[in-house]
Short mmCIF file of C-alpha atoms and ligand atoms in Angstrom, two decimals:
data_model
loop_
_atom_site.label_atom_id
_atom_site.label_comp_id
_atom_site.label_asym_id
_atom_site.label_seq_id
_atom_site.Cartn_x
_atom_site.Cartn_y
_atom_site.Cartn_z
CA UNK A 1297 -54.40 14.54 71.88
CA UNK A 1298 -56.88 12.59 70.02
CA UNK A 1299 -59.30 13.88 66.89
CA UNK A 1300 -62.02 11.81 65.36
CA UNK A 1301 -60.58 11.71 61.43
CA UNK A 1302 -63.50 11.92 58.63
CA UNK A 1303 -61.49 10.09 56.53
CA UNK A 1304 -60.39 6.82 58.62
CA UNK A 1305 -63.60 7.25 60.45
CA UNK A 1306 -61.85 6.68 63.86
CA UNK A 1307 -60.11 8.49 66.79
CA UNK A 1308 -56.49 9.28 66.08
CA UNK A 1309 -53.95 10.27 67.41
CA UNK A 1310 -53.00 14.26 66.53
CA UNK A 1311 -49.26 14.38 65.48
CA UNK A 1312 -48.88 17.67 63.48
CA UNK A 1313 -47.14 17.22 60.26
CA UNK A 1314 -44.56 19.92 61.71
CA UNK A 1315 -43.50 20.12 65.39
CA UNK A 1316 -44.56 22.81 67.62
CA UNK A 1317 -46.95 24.16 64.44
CA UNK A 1318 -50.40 23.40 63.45
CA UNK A 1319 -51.48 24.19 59.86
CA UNK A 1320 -55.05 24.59 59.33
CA UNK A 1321 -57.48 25.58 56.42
CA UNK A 1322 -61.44 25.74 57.25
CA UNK A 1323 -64.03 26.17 54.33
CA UNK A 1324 -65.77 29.80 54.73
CA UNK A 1325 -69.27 31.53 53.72
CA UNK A 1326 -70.58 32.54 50.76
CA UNK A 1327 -71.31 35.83 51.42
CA UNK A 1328 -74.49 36.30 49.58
CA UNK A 1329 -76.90 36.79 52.90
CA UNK A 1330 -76.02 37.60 56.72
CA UNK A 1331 -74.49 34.80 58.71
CA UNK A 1332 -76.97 31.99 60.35
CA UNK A 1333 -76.81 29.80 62.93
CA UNK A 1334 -75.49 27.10 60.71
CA UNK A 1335 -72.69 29.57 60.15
CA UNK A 1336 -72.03 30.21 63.58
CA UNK A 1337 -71.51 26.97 64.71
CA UNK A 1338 -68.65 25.59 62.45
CA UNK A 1339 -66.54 29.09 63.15
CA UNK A 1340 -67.16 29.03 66.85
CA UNK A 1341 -66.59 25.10 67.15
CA UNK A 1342 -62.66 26.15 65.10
CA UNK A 1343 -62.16 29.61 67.11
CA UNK A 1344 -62.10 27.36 70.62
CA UNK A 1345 -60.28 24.33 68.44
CA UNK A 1346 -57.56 26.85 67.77
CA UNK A 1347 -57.85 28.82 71.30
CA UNK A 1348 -56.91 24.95 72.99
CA UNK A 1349 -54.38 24.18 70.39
CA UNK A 1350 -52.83 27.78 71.21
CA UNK A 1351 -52.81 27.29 74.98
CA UNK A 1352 -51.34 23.86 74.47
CA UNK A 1353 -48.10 25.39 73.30
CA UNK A 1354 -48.76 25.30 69.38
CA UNK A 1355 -48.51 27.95 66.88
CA UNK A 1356 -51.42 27.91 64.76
CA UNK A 1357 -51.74 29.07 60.88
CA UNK A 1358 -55.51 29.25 60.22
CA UNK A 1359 -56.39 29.89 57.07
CA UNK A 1360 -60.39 30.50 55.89
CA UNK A 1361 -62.35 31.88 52.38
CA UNK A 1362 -64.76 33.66 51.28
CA UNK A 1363 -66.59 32.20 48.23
CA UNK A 1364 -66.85 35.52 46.23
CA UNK A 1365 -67.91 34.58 43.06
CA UNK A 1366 -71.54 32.02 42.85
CA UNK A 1367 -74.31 31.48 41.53
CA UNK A 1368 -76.24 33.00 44.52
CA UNK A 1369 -73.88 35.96 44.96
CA UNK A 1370 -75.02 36.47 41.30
CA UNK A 1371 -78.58 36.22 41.38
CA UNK A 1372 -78.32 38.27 44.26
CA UNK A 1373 -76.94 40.89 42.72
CA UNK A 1374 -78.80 41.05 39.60
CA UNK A 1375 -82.08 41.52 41.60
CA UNK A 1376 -80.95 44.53 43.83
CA UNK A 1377 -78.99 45.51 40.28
CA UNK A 1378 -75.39 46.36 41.93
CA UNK A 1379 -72.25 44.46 40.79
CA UNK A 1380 -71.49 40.98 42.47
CA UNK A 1381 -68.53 42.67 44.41
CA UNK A 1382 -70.93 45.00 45.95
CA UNK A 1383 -72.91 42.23 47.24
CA UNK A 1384 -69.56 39.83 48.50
CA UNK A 1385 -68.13 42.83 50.17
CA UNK A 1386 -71.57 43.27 52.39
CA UNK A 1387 -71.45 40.33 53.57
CA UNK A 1388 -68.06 39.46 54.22
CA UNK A 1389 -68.56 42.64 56.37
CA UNK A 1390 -71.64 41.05 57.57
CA UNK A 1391 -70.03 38.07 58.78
CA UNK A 1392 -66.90 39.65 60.65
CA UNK A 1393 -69.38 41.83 62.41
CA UNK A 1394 -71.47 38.95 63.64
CA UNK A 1395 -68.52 36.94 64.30
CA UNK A 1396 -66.97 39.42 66.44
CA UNK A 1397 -69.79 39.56 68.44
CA UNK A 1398 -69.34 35.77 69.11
CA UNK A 1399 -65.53 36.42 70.29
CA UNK A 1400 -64.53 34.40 67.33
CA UNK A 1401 -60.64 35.51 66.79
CA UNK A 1402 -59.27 36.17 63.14
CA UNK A 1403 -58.37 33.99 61.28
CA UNK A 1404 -54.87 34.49 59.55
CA UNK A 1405 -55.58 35.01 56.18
CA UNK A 1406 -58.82 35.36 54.19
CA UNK A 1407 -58.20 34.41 50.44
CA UNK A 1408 -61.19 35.06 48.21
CA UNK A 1409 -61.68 33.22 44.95
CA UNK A 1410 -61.65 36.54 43.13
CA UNK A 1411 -58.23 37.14 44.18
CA UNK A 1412 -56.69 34.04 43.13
CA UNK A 1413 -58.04 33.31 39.46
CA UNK A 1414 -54.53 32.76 38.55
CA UNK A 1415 -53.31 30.06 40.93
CA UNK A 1416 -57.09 28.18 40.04
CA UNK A 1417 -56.38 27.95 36.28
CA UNK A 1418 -52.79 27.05 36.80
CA UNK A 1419 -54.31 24.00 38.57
CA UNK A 1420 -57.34 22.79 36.25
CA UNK A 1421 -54.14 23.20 33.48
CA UNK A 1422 -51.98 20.72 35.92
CA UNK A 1423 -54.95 18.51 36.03
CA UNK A 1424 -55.54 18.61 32.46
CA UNK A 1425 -52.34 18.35 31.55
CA UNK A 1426 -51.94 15.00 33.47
CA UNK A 1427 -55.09 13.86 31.87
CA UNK A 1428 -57.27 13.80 35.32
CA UNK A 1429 -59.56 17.02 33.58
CA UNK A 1430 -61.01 17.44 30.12
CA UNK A 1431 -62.23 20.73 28.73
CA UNK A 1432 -65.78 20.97 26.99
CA UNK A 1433 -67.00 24.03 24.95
CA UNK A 1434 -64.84 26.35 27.36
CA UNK A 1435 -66.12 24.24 30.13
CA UNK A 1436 -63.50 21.93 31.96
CA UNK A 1437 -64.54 18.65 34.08
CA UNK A 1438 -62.88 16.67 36.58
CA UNK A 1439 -62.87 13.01 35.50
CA UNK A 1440 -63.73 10.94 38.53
CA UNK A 1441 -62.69 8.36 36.98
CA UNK A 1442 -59.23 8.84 36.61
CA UNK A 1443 -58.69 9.35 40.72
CA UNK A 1444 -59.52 5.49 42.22
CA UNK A 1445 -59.97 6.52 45.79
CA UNK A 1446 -62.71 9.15 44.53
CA UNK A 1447 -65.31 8.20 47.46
CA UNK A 1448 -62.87 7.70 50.00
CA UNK A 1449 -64.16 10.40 52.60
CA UNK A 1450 -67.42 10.06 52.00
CA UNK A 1451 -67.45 6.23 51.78
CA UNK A 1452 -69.15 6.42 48.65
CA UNK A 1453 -68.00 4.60 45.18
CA UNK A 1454 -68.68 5.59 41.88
CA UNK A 1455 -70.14 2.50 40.51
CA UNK A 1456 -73.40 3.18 43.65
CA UNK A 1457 -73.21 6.76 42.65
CA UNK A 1458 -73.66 6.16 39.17
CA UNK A 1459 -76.79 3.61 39.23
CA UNK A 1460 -77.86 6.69 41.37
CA UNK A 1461 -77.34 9.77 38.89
CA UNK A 1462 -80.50 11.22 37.55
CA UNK A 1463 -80.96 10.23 33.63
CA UNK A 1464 -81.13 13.44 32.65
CA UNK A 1465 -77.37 14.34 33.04
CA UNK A 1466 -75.09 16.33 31.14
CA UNK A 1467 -74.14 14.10 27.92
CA UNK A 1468 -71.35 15.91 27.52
CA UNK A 1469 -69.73 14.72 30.39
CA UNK A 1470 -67.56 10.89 30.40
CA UNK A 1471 -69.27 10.36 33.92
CA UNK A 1472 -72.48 11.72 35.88
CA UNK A 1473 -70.26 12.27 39.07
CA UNK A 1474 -67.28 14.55 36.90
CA UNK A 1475 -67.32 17.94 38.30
CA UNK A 1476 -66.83 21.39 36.61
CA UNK A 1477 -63.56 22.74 37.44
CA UNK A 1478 -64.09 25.83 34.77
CA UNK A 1479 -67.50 27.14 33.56
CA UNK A 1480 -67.48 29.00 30.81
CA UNK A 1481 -68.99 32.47 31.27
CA UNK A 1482 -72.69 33.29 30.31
CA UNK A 1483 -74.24 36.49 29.56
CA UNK A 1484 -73.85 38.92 32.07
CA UNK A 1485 -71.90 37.29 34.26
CA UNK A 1486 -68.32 37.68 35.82
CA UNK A 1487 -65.84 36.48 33.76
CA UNK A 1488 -61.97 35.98 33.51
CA UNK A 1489 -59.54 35.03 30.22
CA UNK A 1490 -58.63 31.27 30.65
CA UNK A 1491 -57.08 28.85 27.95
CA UNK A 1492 -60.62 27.37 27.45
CA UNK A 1493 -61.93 30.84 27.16
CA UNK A 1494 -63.37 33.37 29.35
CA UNK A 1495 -65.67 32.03 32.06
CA UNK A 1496 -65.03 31.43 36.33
CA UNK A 1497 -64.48 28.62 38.37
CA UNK A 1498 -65.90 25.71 39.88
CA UNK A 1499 -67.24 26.01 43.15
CA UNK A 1500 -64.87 23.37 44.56
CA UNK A 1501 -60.83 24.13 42.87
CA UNK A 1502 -60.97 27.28 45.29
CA UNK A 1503 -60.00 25.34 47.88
CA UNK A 1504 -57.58 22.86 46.79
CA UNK A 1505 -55.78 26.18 44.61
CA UNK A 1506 -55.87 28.30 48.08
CA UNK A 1507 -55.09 25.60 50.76
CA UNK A 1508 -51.96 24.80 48.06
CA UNK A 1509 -50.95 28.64 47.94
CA UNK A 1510 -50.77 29.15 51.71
CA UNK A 1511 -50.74 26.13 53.64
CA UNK A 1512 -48.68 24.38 51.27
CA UNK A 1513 -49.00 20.68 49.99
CA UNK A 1514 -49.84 19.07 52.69
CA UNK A 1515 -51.37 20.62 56.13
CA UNK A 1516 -53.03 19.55 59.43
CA UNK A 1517 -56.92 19.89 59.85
CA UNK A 1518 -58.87 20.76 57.49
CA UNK A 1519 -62.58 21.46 58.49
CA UNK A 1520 -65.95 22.51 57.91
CA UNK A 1521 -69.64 21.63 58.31
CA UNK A 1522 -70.54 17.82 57.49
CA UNK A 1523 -72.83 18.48 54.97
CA UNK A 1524 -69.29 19.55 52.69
CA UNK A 1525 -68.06 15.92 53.69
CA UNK A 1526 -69.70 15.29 50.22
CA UNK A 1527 -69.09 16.38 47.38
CA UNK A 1528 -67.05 19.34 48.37
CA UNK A 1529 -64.51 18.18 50.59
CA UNK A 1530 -64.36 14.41 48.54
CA UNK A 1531 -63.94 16.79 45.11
CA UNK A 1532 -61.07 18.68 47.15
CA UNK A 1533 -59.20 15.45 47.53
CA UNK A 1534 -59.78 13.82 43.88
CA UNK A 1535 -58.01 17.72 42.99
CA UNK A 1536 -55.11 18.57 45.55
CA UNK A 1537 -53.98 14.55 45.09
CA UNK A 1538 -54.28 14.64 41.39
CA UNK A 1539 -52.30 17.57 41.62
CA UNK A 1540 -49.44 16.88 43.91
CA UNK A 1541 -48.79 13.24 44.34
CA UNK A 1542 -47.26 11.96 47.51
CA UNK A 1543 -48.37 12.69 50.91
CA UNK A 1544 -52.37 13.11 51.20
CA UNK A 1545 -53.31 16.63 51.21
CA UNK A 1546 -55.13 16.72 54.44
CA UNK A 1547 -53.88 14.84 57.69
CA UNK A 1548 -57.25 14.91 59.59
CA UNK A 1549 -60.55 16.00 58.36
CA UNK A 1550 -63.00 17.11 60.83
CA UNK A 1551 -66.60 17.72 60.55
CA UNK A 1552 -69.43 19.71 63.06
CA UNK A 1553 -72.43 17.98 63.00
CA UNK A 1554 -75.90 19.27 61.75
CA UNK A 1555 -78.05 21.69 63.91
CA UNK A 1556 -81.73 20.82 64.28
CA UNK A 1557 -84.13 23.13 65.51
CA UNK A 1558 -86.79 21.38 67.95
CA UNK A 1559 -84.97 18.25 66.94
CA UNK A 1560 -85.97 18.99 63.44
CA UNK A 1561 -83.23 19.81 60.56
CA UNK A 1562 -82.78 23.31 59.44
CA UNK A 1563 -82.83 23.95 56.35
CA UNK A 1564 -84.17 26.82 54.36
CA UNK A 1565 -87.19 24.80 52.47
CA UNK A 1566 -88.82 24.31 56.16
CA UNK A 1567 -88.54 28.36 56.57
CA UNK A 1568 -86.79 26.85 59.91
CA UNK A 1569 -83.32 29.26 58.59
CA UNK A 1570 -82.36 31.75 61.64
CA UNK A 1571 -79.96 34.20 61.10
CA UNK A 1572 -77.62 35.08 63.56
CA UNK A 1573 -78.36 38.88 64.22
CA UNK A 1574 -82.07 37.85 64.61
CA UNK A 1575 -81.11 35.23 67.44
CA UNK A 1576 -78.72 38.25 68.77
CA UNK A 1577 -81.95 40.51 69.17
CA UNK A 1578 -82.97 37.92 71.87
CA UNK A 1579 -80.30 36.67 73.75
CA UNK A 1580 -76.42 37.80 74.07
CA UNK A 1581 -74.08 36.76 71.56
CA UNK A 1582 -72.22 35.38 74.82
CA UNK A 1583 -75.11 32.69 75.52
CA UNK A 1584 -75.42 31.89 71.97
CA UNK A 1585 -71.72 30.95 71.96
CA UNK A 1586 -72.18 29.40 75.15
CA UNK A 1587 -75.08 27.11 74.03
CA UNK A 1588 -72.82 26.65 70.92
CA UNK A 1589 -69.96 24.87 72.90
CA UNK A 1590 -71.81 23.09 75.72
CA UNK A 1591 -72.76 20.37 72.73
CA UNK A 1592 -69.85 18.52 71.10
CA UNK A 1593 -68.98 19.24 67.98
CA UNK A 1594 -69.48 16.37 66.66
CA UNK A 1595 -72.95 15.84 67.97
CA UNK A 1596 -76.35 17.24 66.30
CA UNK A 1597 -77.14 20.68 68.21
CA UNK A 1598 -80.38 21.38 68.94
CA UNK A 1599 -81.79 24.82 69.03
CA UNK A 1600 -84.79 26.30 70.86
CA UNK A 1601 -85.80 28.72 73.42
CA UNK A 1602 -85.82 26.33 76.30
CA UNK A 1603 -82.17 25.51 75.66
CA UNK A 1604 -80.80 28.90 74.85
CA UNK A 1605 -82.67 30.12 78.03
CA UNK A 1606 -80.95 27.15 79.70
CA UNK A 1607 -77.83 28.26 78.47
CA UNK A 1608 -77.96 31.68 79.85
CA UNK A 1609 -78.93 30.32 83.16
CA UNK A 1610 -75.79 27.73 83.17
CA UNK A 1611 -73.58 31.00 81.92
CA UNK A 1612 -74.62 33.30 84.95
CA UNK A 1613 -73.41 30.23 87.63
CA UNK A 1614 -70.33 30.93 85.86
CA UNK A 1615 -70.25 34.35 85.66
CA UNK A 1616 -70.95 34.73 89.28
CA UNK A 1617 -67.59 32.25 89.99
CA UNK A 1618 -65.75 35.30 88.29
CA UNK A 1619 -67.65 37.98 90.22
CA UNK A 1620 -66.37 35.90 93.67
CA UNK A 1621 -62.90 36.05 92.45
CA UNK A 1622 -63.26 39.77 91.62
CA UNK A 1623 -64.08 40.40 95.46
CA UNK A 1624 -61.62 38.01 96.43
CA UNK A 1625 -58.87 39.53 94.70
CA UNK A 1626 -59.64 42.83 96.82
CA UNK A 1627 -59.16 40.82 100.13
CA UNK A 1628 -55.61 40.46 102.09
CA UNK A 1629 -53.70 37.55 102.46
CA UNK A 1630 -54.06 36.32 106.31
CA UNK A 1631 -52.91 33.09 106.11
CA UNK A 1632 -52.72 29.20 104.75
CA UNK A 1633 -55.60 26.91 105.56
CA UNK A 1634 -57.53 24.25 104.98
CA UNK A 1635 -60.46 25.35 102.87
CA UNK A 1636 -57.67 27.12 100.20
CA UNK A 1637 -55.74 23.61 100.48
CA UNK A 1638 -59.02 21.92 99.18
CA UNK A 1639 -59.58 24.54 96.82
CA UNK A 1640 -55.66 24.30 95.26
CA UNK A 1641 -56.31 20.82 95.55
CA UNK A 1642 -60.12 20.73 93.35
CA UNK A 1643 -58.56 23.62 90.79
CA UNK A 1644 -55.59 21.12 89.78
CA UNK A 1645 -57.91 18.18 89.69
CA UNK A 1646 -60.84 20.36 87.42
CA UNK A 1647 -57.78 21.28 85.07
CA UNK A 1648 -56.74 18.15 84.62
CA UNK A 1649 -60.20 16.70 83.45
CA UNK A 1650 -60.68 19.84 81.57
CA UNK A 1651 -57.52 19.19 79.25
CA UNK A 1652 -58.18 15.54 79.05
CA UNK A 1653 -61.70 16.32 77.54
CA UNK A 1654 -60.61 18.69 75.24
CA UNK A 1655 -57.72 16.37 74.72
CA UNK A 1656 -60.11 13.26 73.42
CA UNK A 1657 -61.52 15.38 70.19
CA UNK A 1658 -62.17 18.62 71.84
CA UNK A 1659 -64.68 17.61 74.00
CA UNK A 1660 -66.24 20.66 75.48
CA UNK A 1661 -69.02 19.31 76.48
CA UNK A 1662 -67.39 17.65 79.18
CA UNK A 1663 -65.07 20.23 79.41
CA UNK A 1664 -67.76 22.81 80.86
CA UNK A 1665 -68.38 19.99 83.25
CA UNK A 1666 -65.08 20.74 85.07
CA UNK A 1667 -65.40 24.32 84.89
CA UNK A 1668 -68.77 24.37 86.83
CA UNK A 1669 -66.90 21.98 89.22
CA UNK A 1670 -64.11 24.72 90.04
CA UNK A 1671 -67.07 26.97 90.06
CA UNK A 1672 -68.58 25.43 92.79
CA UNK A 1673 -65.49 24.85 94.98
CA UNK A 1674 -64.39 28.66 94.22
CA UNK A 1675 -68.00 30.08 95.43
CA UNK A 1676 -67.51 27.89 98.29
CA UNK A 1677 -64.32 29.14 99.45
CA UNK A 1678 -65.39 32.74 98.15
CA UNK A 1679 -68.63 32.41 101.39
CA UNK A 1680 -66.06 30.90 103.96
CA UNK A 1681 -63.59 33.81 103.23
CA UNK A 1682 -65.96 36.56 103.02
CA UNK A 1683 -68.28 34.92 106.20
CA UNK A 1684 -64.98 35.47 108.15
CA UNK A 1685 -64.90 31.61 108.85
CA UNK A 1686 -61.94 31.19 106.92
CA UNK A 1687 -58.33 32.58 106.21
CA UNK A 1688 -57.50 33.94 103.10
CA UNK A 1689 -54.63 31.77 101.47
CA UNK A 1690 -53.95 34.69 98.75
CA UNK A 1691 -51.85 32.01 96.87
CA UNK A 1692 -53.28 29.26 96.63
CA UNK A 1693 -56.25 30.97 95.68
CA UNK A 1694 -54.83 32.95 92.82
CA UNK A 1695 -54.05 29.59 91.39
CA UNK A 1696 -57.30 28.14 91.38
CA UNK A 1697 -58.77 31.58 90.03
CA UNK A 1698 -56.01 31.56 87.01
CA UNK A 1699 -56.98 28.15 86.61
CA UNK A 1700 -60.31 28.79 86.23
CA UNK A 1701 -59.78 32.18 84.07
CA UNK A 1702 -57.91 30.43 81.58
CA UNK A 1703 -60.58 27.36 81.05
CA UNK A 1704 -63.03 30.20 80.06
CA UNK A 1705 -60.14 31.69 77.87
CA UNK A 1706 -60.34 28.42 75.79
CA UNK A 1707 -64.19 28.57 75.59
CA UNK A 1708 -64.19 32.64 74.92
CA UNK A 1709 -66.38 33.47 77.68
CA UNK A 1710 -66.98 35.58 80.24
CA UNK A 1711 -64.39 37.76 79.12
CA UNK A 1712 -65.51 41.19 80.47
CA UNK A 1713 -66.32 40.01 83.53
CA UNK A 1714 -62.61 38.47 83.91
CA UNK A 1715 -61.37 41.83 82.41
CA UNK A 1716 -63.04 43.40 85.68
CA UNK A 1717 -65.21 45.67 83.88
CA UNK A 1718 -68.37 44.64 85.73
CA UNK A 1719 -67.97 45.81 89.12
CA UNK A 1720 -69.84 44.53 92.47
CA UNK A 1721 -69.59 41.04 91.97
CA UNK A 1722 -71.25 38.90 89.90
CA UNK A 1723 -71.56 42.02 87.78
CA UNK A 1724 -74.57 43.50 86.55
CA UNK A 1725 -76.78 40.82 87.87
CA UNK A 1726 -75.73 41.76 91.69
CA UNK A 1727 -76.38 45.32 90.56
CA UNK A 1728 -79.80 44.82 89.36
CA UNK A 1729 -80.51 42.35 92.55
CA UNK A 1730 -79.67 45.27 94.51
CA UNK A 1731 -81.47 47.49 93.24
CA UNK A 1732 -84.16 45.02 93.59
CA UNK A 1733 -84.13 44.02 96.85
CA UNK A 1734 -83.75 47.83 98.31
CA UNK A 1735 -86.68 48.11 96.73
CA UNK A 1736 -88.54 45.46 98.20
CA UNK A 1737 -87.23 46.19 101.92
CA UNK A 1738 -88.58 49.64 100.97
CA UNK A 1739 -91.97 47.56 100.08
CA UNK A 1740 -91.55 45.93 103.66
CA UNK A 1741 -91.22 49.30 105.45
CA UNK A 1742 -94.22 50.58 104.61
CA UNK A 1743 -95.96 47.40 105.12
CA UNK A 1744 -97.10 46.99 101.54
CA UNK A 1745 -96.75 43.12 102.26
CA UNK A 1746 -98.25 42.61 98.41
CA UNK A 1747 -95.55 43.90 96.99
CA UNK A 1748 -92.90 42.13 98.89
CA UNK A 1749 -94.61 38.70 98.28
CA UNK A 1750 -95.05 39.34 94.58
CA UNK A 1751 -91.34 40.57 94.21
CA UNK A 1752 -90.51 37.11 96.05
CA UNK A 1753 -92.42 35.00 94.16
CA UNK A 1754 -91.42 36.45 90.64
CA UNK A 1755 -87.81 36.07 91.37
CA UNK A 1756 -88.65 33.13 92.85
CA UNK A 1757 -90.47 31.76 89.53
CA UNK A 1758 -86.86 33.30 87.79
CA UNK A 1759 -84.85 31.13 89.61
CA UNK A 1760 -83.61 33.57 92.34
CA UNK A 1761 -84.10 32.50 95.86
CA UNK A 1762 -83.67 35.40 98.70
CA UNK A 1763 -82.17 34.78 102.12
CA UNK A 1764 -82.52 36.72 105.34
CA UNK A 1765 -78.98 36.37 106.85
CA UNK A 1766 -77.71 38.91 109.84
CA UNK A 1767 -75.78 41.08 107.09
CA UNK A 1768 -79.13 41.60 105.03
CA UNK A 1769 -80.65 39.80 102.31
CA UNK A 1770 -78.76 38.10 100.12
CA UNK A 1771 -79.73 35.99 96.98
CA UNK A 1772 -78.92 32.85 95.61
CA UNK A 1773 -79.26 30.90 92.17
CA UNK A 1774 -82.18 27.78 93.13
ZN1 LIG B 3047 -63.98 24.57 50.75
#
């Protein structure tokens, strides 16, 4: 398996620091608003990460926080006028329900800064005590200075970022890039004892303090979005290494790329910000996951209607794969043949591409590609079987369907519709179709020829084609 590593800027080979076990720690929310799509992508892009690693045999510790205590969780707070934990614990309930609805699995453990003020001022004392921090009027900075590969994710050095400070920068600290570690508390604002006084922590020690607590000092991946390449993630390194010495904190560093809407960046200032539950009022949570994965991670995702209504479309050819394998688990085994033979044959070829894609930095892109390969081979077989021009080879097919089951495992789709729960087929769709088509034979009956043709040509304009075949009409996908 190969991942593309922030930090050496280069495919690598993945060789977990212990066999057998992967160890990873992924930067979480701030739960100050409801999720959005930003949000979603980075926790869907590490559910499947984890799903793959999982089916490959590992046993994976995932670790994730919540960023409880900030400046916007704050503000926030003041101007409804409840407490900050009020706030936090909306929207940490926010965000499991939305992720749920994606099929994003738990993650392990969910430390929240709040929780570990302890472990985060026994580290800024480590760091000051081996001169890499200096305390300010009950304020403490990291001194970039002291740490000479400080740029090394980022690709960044401090002489560049210097010349590129603003002027008017804190004069109180020895460099413009030192970050606060400890801020000392202001009026009205949460606050916890500390030997520089009382105050609360820098946005970026959470991470280094929690990743140390649970995943020890050194672990596998550690990921997020790549706008935290810098200066998050680079202020996480010039901490954990201060701190421990030795082996580097992180073995590979990956990054999801941005998500541009209309090829445009989001971003709040161009009021181009969607939240997740607004996009869920539209389209399933299954189709936004969907369009989610059929983009590399790595790649800029871009959002519109066009593409999530593309997505949908792409998800029902897949869906109606399962819905054949539903009716073909009902029918008996008569005998070996050749159509199964080609079918065994395409399932262990389309699982074979499948894991080498994911395999060259979780690839799903090309991943899917496979999938609707095995799609296509299993609705074929499903037509020959159920035309009566073929034998049912009850083994060979179950292969190809668990094949094909556990590719959308990885991806977390189509997981009622494996589970059975939509009956007749394809599931609802082939419900609603029928109902549709009764209804325009009905149309036909009674000679109301308008009808018919403007039923046709609707579905038509929908993508659905209808056939006239000896057992009725059927329909098809154009
Ligand atoms: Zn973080």
């Amino acid at each position: 398996m190969r991942v593309y590593n922030t930090l050496t800027r280069q495919k690598e080979e993945f060789v977990p620091r212990d066999p057998g076990k992967v160890s990873m720690y992924v930067c979480g929310v701030t739960p100050y608003n409801h999720p959005h799509i930003g949000n979603a992508r980075p926790f869907v892009t590490w559910d499947i990460i984890k799903r793959y690693l999982e089916q490959c045999g590992y046993q994976v510790h995932h670790v994730q926080n919540f960023t409880d205590i900030d400046d916007k969780i704050i503000r926030t707070a003041k101007q409804e006028g409840v407490t900050w934990e009020v706030i936090a614990n909306r929207y940490i309930a926010s965000y499991f329900a939305v992720m749920d609805k994606l099929n994003v699995r738990r993650a392990d453990r969910y430390p929240r800064v709040s929780e570990h003020i302890p472990e985060i001022i026994a580290m800024v004392q480590g760091l000051v005590d081996k001169g890499f921090a200096y305390a300010v009027d009950g304020d403490v900075y990291y001194s970039v200075e002291k740490f000479p590969e400080y740029g090394k994710l980022s690709g960044r050095n401090l002489e560049d970022m210097k010349a590129g400070a603003r002027v008017d920068i804190d004069d109180r600290k020895r460099h413009p890039m030192d970050f606060a570690l400890w801020k000392s508390a202001k009026p009205e604002e949460p606050s916890w004892d500390s030997p520089w006084g009382p105050g609360r922590p820098g946005w970026h020690i959470e991470c280094s303090a929690m990743s140390l607590k649970y995943l020890g000092q050194s672990f596998d991946f550690h990921g997020g979005g790549s706008d935290l390449i810098f200066p998050h993630h680079e202020n996480e390194i010039a901490q954990s290494e201060a701190c421990i010495g030795g082996e580097p904190f992180v073995r590979y560093w990956l990054h999801n790329g941005f998500i541009t809407l209309n090829e445009e960046k989001m971003s709040k200032s161009l009021g181009n910000f969607f939240l997740v539950k607004d996009i869920l009022a539209h389209y399933s949570a299954e189709i936004l996951r969907f369009f989610i994965v059929s983009t590399h991670y790595r790649s800029p995702l871009d959002f519109s209607d066009e593409r999530l209504t593309e997505a949908g479309r792409s998800l029902e050819r897949l869906r109606t794969a399962v819905g054949n394998c539903l009716e073909l688990n009902k029918v008996e085994h008569t005998g070996e043949n050749d159509a199964a033979k080609l079918l065994h044959k395409s399932a262990v070829q389309a699982q074979a591409e499948f894991f080498a894609a994911m395999d060259d930095d979780f690839n799903t892109a090309l991943a899917i590609s496979s999938m609707f390969a095995l799609a296509k081979e299993l609705n074929i077989y499903y037509s020959a079987v159920s035309s009566g021009k073929s034998e049912h080879d009850a083994e060979a097919y179950a292969i190809a369907r668990d094949i094909y089951f556990s590719m959308a495992e990885v991806l977390g789709i189509l997981v009622e519709e494996r589970a059975g729960k939509l009956e007749g087929g394809a599931g609802l769709i082939n419900q609603l179709m029928d109902i549709i088509i009764e209804l325009r034979q009905a149309a036909r009956q009674q000679k109301d020829w308008g009808t018919a043709d403007k039923i046709r040509d609707k579905l038509n304009a929908a993508g659905i084609v209808l056939e006239d075949s000896p057992q009725g009409v059927r329909w098809k996908h154009r």
